[in-house]
Short mmCIF file of C-alpha atoms in Angstrom, two decimals:
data_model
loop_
_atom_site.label_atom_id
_atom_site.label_comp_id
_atom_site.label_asym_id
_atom_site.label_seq_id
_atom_site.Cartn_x
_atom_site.Cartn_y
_atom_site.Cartn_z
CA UNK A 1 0.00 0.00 0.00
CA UNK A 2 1.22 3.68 -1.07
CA UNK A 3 2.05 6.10 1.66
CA UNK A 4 -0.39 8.06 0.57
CA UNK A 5 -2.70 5.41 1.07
CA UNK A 6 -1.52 4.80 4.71
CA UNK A 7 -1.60 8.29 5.54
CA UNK A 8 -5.45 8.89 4.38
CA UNK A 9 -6.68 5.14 6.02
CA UNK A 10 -4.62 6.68 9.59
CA UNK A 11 -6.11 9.89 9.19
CA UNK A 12 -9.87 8.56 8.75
CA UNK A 13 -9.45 6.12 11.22
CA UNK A 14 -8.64 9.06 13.49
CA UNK A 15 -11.28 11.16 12.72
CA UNK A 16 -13.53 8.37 13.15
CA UNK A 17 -12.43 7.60 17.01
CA UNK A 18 -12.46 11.80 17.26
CA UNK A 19 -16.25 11.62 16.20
CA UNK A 20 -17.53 8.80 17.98
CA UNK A 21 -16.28 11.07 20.86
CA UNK A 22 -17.57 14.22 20.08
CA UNK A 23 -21.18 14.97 21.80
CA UNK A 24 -23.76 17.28 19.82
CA UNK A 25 -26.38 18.81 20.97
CA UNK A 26 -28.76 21.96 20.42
CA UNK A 27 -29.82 23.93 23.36
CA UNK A 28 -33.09 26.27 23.23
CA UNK A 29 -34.83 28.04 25.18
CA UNK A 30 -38.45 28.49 25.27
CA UNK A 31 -41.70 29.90 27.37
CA UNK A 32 -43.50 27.75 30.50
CA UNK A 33 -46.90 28.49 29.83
CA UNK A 34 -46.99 28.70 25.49
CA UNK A 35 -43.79 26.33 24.78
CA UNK A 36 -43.03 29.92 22.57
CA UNK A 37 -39.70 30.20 21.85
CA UNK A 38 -37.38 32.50 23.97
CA UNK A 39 -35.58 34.67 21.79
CA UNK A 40 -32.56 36.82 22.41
CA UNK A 41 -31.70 34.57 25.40
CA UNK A 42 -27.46 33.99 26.61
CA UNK A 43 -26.98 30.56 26.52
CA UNK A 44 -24.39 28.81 28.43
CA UNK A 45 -22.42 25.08 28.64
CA UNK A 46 -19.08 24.19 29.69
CA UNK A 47 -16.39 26.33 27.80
CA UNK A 48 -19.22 27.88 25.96
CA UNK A 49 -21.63 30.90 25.93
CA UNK A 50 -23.34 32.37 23.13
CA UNK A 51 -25.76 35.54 23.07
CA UNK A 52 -28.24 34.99 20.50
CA UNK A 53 -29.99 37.61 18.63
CA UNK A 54 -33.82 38.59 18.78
CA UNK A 55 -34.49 36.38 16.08
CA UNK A 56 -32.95 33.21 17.65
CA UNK A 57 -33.67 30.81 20.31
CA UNK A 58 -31.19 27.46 19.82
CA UNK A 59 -27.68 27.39 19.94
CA UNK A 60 -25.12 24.58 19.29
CA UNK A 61 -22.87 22.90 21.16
CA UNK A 62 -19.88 19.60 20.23
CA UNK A 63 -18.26 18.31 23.09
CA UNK A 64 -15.09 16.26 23.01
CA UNK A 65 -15.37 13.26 25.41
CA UNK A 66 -12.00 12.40 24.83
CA UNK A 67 -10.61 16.05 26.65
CA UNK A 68 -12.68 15.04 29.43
CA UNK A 69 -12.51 13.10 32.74
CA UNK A 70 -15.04 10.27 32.89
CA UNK A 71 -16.89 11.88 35.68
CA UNK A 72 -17.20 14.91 33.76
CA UNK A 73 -20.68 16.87 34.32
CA UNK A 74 -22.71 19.23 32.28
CA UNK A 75 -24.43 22.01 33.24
CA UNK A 76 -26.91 24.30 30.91
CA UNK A 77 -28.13 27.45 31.62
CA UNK A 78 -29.53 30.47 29.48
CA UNK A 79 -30.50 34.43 30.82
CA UNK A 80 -32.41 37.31 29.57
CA UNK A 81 -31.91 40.57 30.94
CA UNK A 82 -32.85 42.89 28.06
CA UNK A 83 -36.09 43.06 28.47
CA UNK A 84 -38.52 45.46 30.21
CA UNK A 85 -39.13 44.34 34.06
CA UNK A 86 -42.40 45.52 33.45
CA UNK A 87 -43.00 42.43 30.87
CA UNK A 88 -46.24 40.31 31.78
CA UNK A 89 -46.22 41.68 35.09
CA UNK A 90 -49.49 43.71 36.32
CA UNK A 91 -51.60 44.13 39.65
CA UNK A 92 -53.32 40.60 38.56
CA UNK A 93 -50.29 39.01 39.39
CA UNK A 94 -50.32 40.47 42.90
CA UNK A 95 -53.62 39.00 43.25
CA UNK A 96 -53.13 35.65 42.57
CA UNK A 97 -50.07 35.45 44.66
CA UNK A 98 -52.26 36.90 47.61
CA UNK A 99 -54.96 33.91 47.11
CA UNK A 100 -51.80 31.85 47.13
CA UNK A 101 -50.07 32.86 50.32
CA UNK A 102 -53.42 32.79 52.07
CA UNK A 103 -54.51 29.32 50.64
CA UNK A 104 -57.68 30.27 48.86
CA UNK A 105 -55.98 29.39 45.50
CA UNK A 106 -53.08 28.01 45.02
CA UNK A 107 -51.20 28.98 41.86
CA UNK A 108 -51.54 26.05 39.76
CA UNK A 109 -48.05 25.96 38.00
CA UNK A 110 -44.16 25.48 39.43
CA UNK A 111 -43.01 27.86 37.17
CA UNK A 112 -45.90 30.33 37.86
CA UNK A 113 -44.50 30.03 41.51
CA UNK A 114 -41.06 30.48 40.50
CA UNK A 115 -42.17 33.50 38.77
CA UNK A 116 -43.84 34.75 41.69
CA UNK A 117 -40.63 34.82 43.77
CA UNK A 118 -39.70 38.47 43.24
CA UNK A 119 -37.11 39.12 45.88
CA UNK A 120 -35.12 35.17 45.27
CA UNK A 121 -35.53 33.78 48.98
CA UNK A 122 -37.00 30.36 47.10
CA UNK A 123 -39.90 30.89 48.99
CA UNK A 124 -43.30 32.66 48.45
CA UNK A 125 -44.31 35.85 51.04
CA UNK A 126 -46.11 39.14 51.71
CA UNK A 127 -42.47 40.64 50.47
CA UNK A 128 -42.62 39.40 47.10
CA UNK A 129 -45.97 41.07 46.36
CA UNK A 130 -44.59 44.48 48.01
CA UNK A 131 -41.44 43.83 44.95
CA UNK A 132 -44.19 43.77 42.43
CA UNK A 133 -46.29 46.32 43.74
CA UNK A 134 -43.25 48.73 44.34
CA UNK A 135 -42.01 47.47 40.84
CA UNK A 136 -45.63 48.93 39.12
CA UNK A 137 -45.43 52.40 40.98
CA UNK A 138 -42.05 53.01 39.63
CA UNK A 139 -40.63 52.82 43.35
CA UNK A 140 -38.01 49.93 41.76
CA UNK A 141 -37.13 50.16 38.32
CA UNK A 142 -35.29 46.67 38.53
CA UNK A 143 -35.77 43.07 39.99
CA UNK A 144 -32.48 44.38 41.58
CA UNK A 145 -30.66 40.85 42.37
CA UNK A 146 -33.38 38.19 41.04
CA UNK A 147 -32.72 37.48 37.35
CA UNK A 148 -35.53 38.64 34.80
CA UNK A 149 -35.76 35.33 33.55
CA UNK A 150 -34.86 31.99 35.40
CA UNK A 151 -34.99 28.76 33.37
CA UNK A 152 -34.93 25.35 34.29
CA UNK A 153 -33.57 22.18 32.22
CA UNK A 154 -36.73 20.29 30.79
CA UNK A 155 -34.68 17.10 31.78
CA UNK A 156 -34.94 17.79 35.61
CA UNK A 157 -38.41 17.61 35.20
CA UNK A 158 -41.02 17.00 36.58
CA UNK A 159 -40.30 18.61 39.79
CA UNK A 160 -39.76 16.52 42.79
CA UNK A 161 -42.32 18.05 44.70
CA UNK A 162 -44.55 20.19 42.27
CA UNK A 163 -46.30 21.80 45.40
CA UNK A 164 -42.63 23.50 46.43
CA UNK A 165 -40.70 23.54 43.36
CA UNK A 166 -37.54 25.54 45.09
CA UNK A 167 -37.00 21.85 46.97
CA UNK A 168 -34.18 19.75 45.59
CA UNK A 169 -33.36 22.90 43.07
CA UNK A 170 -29.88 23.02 43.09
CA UNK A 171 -26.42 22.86 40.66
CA UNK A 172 -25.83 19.57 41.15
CA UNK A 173 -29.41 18.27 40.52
CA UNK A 174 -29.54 20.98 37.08
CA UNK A 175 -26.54 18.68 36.11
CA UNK A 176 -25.67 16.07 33.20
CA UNK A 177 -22.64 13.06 33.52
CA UNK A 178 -21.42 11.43 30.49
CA UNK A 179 -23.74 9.12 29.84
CA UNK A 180 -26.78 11.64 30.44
CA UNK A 181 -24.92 13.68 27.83
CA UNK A 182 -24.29 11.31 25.47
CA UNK A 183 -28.14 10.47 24.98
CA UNK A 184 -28.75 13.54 23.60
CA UNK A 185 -26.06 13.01 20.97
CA UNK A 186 -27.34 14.86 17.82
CA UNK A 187 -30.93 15.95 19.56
CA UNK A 188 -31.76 19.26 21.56
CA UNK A 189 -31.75 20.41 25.45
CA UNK A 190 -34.78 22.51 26.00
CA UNK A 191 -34.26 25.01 29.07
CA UNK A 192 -37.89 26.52 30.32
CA UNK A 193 -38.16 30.14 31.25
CA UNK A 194 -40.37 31.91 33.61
CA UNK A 195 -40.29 35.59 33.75
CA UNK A 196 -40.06 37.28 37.34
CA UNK A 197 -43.32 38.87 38.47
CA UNK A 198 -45.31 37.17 35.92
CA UNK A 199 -47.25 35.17 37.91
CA UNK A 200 -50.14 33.86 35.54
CA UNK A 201 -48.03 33.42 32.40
CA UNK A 202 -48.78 36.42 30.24
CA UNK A 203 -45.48 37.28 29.08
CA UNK A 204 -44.18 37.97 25.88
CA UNK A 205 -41.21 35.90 25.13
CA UNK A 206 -39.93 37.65 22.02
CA UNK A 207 -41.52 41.41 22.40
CA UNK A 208 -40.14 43.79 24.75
CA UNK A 209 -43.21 44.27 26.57
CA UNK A 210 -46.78 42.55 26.21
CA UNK A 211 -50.26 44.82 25.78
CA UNK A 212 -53.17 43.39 28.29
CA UNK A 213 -56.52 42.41 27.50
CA UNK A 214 -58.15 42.69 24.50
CA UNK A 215 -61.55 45.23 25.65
CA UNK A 216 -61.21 48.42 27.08
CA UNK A 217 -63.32 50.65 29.52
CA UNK A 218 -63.42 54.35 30.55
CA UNK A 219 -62.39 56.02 33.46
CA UNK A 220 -64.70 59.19 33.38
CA UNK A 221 -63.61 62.82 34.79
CA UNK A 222 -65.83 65.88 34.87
CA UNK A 223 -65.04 68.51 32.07
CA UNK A 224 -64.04 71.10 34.16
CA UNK A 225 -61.21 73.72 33.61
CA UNK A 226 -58.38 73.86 36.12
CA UNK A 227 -57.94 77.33 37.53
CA UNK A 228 -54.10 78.36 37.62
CA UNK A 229 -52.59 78.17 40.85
CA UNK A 230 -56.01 76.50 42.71
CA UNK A 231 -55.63 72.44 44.19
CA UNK A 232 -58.62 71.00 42.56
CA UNK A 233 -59.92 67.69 43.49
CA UNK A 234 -61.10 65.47 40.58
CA UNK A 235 -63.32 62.29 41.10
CA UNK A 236 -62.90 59.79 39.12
CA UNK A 237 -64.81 56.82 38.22
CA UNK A 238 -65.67 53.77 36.18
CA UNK A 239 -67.89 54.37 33.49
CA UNK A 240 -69.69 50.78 34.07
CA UNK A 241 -70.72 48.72 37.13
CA UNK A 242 -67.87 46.37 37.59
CA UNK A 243 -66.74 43.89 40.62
CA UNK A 244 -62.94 45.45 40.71
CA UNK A 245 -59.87 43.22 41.74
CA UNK A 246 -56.87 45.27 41.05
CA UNK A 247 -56.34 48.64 38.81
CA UNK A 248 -52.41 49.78 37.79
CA UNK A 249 -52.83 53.61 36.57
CA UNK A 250 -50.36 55.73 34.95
CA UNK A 251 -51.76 59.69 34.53
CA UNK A 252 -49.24 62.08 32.48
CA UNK A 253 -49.96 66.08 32.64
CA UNK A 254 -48.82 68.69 30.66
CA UNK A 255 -45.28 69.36 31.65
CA UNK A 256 -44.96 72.20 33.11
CA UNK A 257 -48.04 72.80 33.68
CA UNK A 258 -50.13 70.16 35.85
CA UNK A 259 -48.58 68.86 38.68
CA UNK A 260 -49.70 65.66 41.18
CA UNK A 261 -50.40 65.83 44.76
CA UNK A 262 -51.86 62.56 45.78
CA UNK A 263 -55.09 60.21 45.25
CA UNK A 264 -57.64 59.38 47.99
CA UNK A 265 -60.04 57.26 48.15
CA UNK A 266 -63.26 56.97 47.23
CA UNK A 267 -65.42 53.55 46.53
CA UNK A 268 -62.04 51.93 46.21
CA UNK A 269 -60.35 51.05 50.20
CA UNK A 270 -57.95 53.67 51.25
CA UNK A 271 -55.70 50.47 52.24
CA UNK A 272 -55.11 48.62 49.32
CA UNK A 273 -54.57 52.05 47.29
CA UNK A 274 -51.36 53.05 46.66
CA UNK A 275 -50.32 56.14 44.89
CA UNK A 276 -46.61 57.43 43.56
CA UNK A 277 -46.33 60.71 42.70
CA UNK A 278 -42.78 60.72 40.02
CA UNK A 279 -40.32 63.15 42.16
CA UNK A 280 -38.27 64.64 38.93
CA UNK A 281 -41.41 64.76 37.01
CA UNK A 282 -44.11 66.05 39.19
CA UNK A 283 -46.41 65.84 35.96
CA UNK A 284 -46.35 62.20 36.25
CA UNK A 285 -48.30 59.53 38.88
CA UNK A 286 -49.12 56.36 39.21
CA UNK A 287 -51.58 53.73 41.11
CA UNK A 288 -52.06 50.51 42.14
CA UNK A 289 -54.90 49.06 43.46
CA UNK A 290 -55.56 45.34 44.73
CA UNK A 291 -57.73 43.30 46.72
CA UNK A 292 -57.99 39.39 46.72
CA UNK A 293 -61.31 40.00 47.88
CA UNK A 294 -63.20 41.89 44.62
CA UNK A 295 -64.89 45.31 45.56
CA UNK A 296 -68.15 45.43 43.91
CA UNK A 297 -68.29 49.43 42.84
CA UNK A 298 -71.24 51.48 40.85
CA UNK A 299 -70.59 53.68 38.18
CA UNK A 300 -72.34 56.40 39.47
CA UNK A 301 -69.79 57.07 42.57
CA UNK A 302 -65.80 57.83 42.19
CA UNK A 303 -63.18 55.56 42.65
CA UNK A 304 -61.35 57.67 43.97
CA UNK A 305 -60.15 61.84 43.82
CA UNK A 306 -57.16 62.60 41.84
CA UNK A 307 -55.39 65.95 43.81
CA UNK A 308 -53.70 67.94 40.90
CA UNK A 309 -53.28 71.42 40.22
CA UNK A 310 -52.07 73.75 36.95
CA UNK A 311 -50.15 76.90 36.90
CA UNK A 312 -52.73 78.62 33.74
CA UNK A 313 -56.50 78.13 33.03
CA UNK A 314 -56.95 75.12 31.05
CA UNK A 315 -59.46 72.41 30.25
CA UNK A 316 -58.74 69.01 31.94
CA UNK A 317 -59.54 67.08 28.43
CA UNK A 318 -56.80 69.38 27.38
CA UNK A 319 -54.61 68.78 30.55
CA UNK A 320 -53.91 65.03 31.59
CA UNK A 321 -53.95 61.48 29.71
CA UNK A 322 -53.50 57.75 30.40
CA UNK A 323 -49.87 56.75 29.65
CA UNK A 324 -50.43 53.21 27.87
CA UNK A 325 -46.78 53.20 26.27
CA UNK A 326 -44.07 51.20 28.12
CA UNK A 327 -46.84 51.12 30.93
CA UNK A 328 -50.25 49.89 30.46
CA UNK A 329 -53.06 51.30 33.02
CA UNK A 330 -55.61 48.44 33.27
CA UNK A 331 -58.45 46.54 35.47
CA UNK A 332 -59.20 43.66 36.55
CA UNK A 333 -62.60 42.40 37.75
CA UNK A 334 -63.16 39.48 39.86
CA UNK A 335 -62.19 36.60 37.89
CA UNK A 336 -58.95 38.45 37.29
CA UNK A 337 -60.29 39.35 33.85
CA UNK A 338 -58.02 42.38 32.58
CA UNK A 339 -59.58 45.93 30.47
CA UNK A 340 -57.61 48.27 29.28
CA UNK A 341 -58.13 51.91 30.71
CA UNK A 342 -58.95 54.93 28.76
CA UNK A 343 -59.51 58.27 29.58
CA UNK A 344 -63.12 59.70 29.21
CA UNK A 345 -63.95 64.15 30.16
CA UNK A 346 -67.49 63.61 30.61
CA UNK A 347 -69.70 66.12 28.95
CA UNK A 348 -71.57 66.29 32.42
CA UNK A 349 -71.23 69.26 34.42
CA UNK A 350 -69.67 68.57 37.94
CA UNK A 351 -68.06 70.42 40.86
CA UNK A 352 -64.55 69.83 41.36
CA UNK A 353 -64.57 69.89 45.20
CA UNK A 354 -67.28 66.89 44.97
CA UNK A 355 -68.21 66.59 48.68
CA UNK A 356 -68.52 70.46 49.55
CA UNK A 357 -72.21 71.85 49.68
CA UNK A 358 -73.20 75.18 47.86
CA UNK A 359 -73.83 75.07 44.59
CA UNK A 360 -75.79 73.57 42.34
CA UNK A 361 -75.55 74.06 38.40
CA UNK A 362 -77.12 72.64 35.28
CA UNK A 363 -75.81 72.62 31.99
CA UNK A 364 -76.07 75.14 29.82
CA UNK A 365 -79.05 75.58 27.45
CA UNK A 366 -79.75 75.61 24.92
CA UNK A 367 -76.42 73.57 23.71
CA UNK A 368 -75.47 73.90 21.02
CA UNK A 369 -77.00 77.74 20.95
CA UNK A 370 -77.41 80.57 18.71
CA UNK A 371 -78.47 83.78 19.88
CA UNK A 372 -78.30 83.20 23.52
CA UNK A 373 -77.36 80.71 26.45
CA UNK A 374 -78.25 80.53 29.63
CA UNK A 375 -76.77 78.47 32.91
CA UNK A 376 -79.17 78.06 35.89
CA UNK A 377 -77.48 77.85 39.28
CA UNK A 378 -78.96 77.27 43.25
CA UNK A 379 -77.12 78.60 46.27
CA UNK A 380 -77.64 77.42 49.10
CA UNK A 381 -76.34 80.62 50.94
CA UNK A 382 -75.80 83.90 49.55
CA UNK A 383 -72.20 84.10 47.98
CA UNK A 384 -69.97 86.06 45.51
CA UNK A 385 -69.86 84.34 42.23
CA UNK A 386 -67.64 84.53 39.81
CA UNK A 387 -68.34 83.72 36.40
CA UNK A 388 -66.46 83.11 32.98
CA UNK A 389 -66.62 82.59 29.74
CA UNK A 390 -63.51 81.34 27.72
CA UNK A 391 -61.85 79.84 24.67
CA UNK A 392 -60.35 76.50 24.33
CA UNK A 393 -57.02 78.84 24.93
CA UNK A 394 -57.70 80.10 28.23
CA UNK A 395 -58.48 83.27 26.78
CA UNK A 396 -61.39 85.21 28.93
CA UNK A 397 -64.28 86.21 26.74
CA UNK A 398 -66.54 87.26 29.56
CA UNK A 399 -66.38 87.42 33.00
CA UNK A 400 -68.93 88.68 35.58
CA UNK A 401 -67.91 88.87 39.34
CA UNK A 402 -71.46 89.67 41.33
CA UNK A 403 -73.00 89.32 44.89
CA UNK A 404 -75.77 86.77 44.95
CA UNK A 405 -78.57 85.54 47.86
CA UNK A 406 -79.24 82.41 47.85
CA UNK A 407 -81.97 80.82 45.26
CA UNK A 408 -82.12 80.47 41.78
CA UNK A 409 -80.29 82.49 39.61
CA UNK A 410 -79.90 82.40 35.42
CA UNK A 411 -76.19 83.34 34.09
CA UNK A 412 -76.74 84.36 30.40
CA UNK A 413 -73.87 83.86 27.78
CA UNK A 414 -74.81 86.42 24.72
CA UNK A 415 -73.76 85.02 21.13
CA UNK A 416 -71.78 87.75 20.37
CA UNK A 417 -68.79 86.63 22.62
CA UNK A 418 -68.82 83.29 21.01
CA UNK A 419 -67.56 82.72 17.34
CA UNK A 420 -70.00 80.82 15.10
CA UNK A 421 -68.99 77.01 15.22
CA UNK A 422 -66.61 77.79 18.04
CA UNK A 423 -66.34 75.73 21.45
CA UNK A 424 -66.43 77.67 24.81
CA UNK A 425 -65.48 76.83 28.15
CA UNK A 426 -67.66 78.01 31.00
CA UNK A 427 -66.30 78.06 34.51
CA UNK A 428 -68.54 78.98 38.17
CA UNK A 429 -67.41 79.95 41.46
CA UNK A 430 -69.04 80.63 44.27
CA UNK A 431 -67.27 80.52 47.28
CA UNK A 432 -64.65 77.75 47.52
CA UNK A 433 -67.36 75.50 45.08
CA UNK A 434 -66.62 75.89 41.59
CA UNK A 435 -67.94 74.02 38.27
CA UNK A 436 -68.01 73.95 34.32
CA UNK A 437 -68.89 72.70 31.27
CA UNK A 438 -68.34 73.66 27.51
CA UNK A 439 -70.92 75.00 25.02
CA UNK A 440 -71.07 75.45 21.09
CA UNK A 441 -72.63 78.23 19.10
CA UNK A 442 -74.32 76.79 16.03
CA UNK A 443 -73.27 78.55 12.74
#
C-alpha cells in the first residue's frame, strides 16, 4: 500500500475515534406556559456561551469526550436581561399570589410560583408582592438581584415536589454526567423560562413588553377647567358597574403645567390604594390598586379623587392622559379578567370639590345655541360668584364677578362673545365651590 494510502486510512481512522467522541447537541430556550420560543436569550455550557440575537432561540454545542474526565458533568443554563421588568407583570399578578399565600388558590403551575418569587428567597411571602407592587409604581425600576428570567432544564423535570418547586433545586441536581450527555447526541436540550413577576403566564417571550386584555373601559372625569394656581380635586370613576380586583394607573400632565399631589379614596379602600407621585417629574403619577377580595363598585360614585393642580387656566380634556406606552393602566374584575383603561372628560357638568355643599348648576341651554345661552345655578347661601366665559385657549371672553342671595339664579352667555362654530369653556365659582362645562354656538 502507497504512503499516501496509509496516511489517508490513519487519518480517517482518526477522525472516526475523534467523532464517535464528540457529543452534539442543540440547546433552546423556550416559554413555560406557550412552549413559545425565547428569543434573544445567553446561553451557556461548559467552555461555551453564546448571546443569541432577537431572532434566535437554539444554539449549538460539540463536546469532546475524549478532553474530558469520565466523571465529567454538564451544566446548561440560558439568561435574559434585556427586556422590560415591566414584561407580563401587572396588579393581577399580585392578586393571585395573595390567594396563594393565604390558601384560597393556590397557583396552579411550578413555574408560575417560580415567577412569583420576586425578591429570590426560594420561597413565596407578603415581600414578594410588596417587589411587584413597588415594581408597578415606579418605586423599583429593577428586579435588583433576582434574574428577569430563570430557566430550568426540561430534563430535571417534573419537579420533585410540584407543590414547592424551590425543593431539591440546586447545581448539582440541574446537572448532566457522560452518559446523560451522550443520549442527547445529535438531539436538543430545552431550558424553560419563567419571567419574574409574571405570575399567571402572560409574558411575551420575544416582544419587549406585552399589551393586556383585548376590551377596554373608561375612566370618566368631569369637564371642568383647572384654575391656575387653585388644588382642585377630581373624582374619578368607572364608566360601568364592575366587581374590581386590582387597577395599575399611569396619569401624564402637561409638563410644566399640571402637577400631582396625591389620590384618595373613594369607593375603592384607602388600604389597598397606593399612589406614587414621580419626584423629577411632578407631571407624572401612578396607582395601584388590589384586593384578593373583589370590591363590587357602581358607576355612578368615584373611585377615587385625583389631587392635581395647573399653573394657567386650562381644560382638563386638554390637561392630563392615560400613559399606555411602556406602561399599560388596566383593570381587573373578579375573575382576574383584565380591560384596558382609557380616559373619558365627561360632557356632564360637575363640581370639582365633589363633597362640599353650595352650589348647584345645570348645563347650559340651549347647547349647542345661537343667539343666547343661559346656565341656571342654586345657592344654598348667599355668595360672591364669579363667572367666565372662555376659549379653548384660556383666553377670557366674559367674565362677571357679582354678589348673589341664595336661590335660583340664570347666568346668560350672549352670542356675540362666542364665534359661530366655536367651542367655549364656562367656569362657576361661588365661594370655595366651583364648576363647568363647555358650550357650542351653532353657525
Amino acid at each position: 500500500m502507497k504512503k499516501t494510502q496509509l496516511l489517508t486510512a490513519f487519518l480517517l481512522a482518526a477522525f472516526a475515534a475523534t467523532s464517535q467522541n464528540i457529543v452534539h447537541v442543540t440547546v433552546c430556550t423556550k416559554f413555560w406556559k406557550t412552549d413559545a420560543p425565547i428569543t434573544g436569550t445567553l446561553i451557556m455550557a461548559p467552555g461555551y456561551s453564546v448571546q443569541l440575537d432577537s431572532t434566535q432561540s437554539c444554539a449549538e454545542f460539540d463536546f469532546d469526550l475524549s478532553l474530558l474526565p469520565a466523571d465529567a458533568t454538564f451544566s446548561f443554563h440560558a439568561s435574559k436581561e434585556q427586556d422590560d421588568p415591566l414584561n407580563g407583570v401587572t396588579t393581577v399578578d399580585m392578586i393571585k399570589l395573595s390567594k396563594h399565600i393565604i390558601g384560597v388558590m393556590p397557583i396552579a403551575s411550578p413555574f408560575g410560583m417560580i415567577a412569583a418569587d420576586a425578591n429570590k428567597t426560594n420561597s413565596l411571602t407578603t415581600q414578594d408582592i410588596v417587589k411587584i407592587r413597588n415594581l408597578i409604581l415606579g418605586v423599583d425600576t429593577s428586579w435588583g438581584t433576582t434574574a428577569m428570567w430563570r430557566f430550568i432544564p426540561e430534563y430535571w423535570l417534573p419537579f420533585p415536589n410540584p407543590a414547592n418547586p424551590f425543593q431539591g433545586w440546586g447545581l448539582n441536581s440541574l446537572s448532566l454526567n457522560v452518559d446523560q450527555l451522550q443520549a442527547f447526541h445529535n438531539g436538543t436540550i430545552f431550558l424553560i423560562g419563567a419571567k419574574t413577576g409574571d405570575v399567571d403566564g402572560d409574558a411575551n417571550p420575544k416582544s419587549p413588553l406585552f399589551v393586556p386584555g383585548t376590551d377596554s373601559l373608561d375612566l370618566v372625569m368631569p369637564d371642568i377647567v383647572l384654575q391656575a394656581g387653585v388644588p382642585t380635586v377630581v373624582p374619578v370613576r368607572l364608566a360601568v358597574n364592575l366587581d374590581i380586583s386590582s387597577i395599575q394607573l399611569e396619569l401624564r400632565g402637561l409638563p410644566g403645567i399640571v402637577s400631582f399631589d396625591s389620590i384618595t379614596p373613594g369607593q375603592l379602600s384607602g388600604s389597598s390604594l397606593s399612589y406614587m407621585p414621580d419626584p423629577n417629574q411632578p407631571n407624572i403619577i401612578r396607582s395601584v390598586y388590589s384586593d384578593y377580595v373583589a370590591h363590587q363598585t357602581t358607576s355612578t360614585m368615584p373611585l377615587f379623587y385625583l389631587h392635581l393642580r395647573a399653573n394657567i387656566a386650562i381644560a382638563l380634556k386638554d390637561a392630563i392622559q392615560i400613559q399606555q406606552s411602556g406602561f399599560h393602566s388596566l383593570v381587573s374584575d373578579g375573575n382576574c379578567d383584565t380591560y384596558r383603561l382609557t380616559l373619558d372628560v365627561s360632557d356632564v357638568v360637575a363640581t370639582n370639590t365633589p363633597a362640599a355643599p353650595g352650589l348647584r348648576i345645570l348645563a347650559a341651554s340651549p347647547n349647542p345655541f345661537q343667539d343666547r345661552a343661559q346656565v341656571q345655578i342654586e345657592l344654598e347661601r348667599a355668595e360672591t360668584l364669579l363667572f367666565e366665559v372662555m376659549d379653548l385657549t384660556g383666553k377670557i371672553l366674559l367674565q362677571q364677578r357679582r354678589e348673589l342671595n341664595a336661590g335660583i339664579h340664570f347666568l346668560e352667555i350672549p352670542g356675540a362673545v362666542v364665534p359661530e362654530g366655536g367651542m367655549v369653556l364656562y367656569h362657576v365659582q361661588a365661594g370655595n365651590v366651583q364648576a363647568s362645562g363647555k358650550l357650542i354656538r351653532s353657525k
